Amino acid sequence: MSASRKKLSKNSFKGLKDIESMFIGGYYKYYYGSSSSFLKVKKSLTKARKTGYKDAWVVAFKGDKRISIKEALKKH
């Protein structure tokens, strides 16, 4: 969704709820839509893009470690 050196209010995301953040490499990185279901993730991506985040994309995590989408899909 977004990245910033300063922590942003969770109300800063055009009405989207369930925003999560992680501090990585000196930046707060913000994510929307957490699910192990790829179908739910795609729906969240569509909603984010319709809300104005046209450049949003899907990322996958295993615990706190970012992994490739290909690796995440293999696990299901």
mmCIF file of C-alpha atoms in Angstrom:
data_model
loop_
_atom_site.group_PDB
_atom_site.id
_atom_site.type_symbol
_atom_site.label_atom_id
_atom_site.label_comp_id
_atom_site.label_asym_id
_atom_site.label_seq_id
_atom_site.Cartn_x
_atom_site.Cartn_y
_atom_site.Cartn_z
ATOM 1 C CA MET A 1 0.000 0.000 0.000
ATOM 2 C CA SER A 2 2.513 2.545 1.167
ATOM 3 C CA ALA A 3 5.895 3.164 2.780
ATOM 4 C CA SER A 4 7.055 6.039 4.961
ATOM 5 C CA ARG A 5 9.946 6.918 7.241
ATOM 6 C CA LYS A 6 7.362 8.274 9.715
ATOM 7 C CA LYS A 7 4.603 6.194 11.247
ATOM 8 C CA LEU A 8 1.244 7.011 9.632
ATOM 9 C CA SER A 9 -2.166 6.970 11.258
ATOM 10 C CA LYS A 10 -4.242 3.939 10.289
ATOM 11 C CA ASN A 11 -6.906 6.477 9.254
ATOM 12 C CA SER A 12 -4.609 7.635 6.421
ATOM 13 C CA PHE A 13 -5.684 4.918 3.982
ATOM 14 C CA LYS A 14 -8.825 6.223 2.269
ATOM 15 C CA GLY A 15 -11.202 4.292 4.526
ATOM 16 C CA LEU A 16 -9.548 0.883 4.113
ATOM 17 C CA LYS A 17 -9.591 -1.064 7.382
ATOM 18 C CA ASP A 18 -7.268 -3.776 8.691
ATOM 19 C CA ILE A 19 -4.081 -2.022 7.617
ATOM 20 C CA GLU A 20 -0.973 -3.750 8.979
ATOM 21 C CA SER A 21 2.497 -2.262 9.217
ATOM 22 C CA MET A 22 6.054 -3.546 9.528
ATOM 23 C CA PHE A 23 9.267 -1.573 10.080
ATOM 24 C CA ILE A 24 11.748 -2.766 7.446
ATOM 25 C CA GLY A 25 14.975 -1.112 6.328
ATOM 26 C CA GLY A 26 14.228 2.208 8.011
ATOM 27 C CA TYR A 27 10.684 2.458 6.619
ATOM 28 C CA TYR A 28 7.219 1.694 7.913
ATOM 29 C CA LYS A 29 5.637 -0.489 5.233
ATOM 30 C CA TYR A 30 1.866 -0.743 5.150
ATOM 31 C CA TYR A 31 -0.144 -3.708 3.929
ATOM 32 C CA TYR A 32 -3.852 -4.285 3.357
ATOM 33 C CA GLY A 33 -5.677 -7.614 3.291
ATOM 34 C CA SER A 34 -4.104 -10.548 5.075
ATOM 35 C CA SER A 35 -5.287 -14.051 4.169
ATOM 36 C CA SER A 36 -3.987 -17.491 3.300
ATOM 37 C CA SER A 37 -6.681 -17.666 0.598
ATOM 38 C CA PHE A 38 -5.404 -16.366 -2.753
ATOM 39 C CA LEU A 39 -9.008 -15.643 -3.812
ATOM 40 C CA LYS A 40 -9.502 -13.361 -0.773
ATOM 41 C CA VAL A 41 -6.158 -11.703 -1.458
ATOM 42 C CA LYS A 42 -7.177 -10.961 -5.055
ATOM 43 C CA LYS A 43 -10.462 -9.444 -3.807
ATOM 44 C CA SER A 44 -8.511 -7.233 -1.397
ATOM 45 C CA LEU A 45 -6.206 -6.173 -4.223
ATOM 46 C CA THR A 46 -9.198 -5.223 -6.389
ATOM 47 C CA LYS A 47 -10.702 -3.190 -3.520
ATOM 48 C CA ALA A 48 -7.391 -1.400 -2.863
ATOM 49 C CA ARG A 49 -7.051 -0.495 -6.541
ATOM 50 C CA LYS A 50 -10.654 0.763 -6.736
ATOM 51 C CA THR A 51 -9.992 2.894 -3.639
ATOM 52 C CA GLY A 52 -7.200 4.690 -5.454
ATOM 53 C CA TYR A 53 -4.123 2.532 -4.889
ATOM 54 C CA LYS A 54 -3.689 1.802 -8.607
ATOM 55 C CA ASP A 55 -0.116 0.512 -8.172
ATOM 56 C CA ALA A 56 -0.965 -1.942 -5.362
ATOM 57 C CA TRP A 57 0.377 -5.488 -5.731
ATOM 58 C CA VAL A 58 0.359 -8.770 -3.804
ATOM 59 C CA VAL A 59 3.166 -9.763 -1.441
ATOM 60 C CA ALA A 60 3.480 -12.980 0.550
ATOM 61 C CA PHE A 61 4.943 -13.670 3.972
ATOM 62 C CA LYS A 62 5.865 -16.740 5.938
ATOM 63 C CA GLY A 63 5.844 -15.471 9.500
ATOM 64 C CA ASP A 64 7.666 -12.135 9.331
ATOM 65 C CA LYS A 65 9.748 -13.099 6.283
ATOM 66 C CA ARG A 66 8.696 -11.988 2.812
ATOM 67 C CA ILE A 67 8.567 -14.850 0.308
ATOM 68 C CA SER A 68 7.753 -15.085 -3.385
ATOM 69 C CA ILE A 69 4.158 -15.517 -4.533
ATOM 70 C CA LYS A 70 5.263 -18.698 -6.317
ATOM 71 C CA GLU A 71 6.579 -20.144 -3.054
ATOM 72 C CA ALA A 72 3.415 -19.146 -1.178
ATOM 73 C CA LEU A 73 1.168 -20.783 -3.783
ATOM 74 C CA LYS A 74 3.166 -24.035 -3.626
ATOM 75 C CA LYS A 75 2.312 -24.401 0.049
ATOM 76 C CA HIS A 76 -1.454 -24.650 -0.583
#
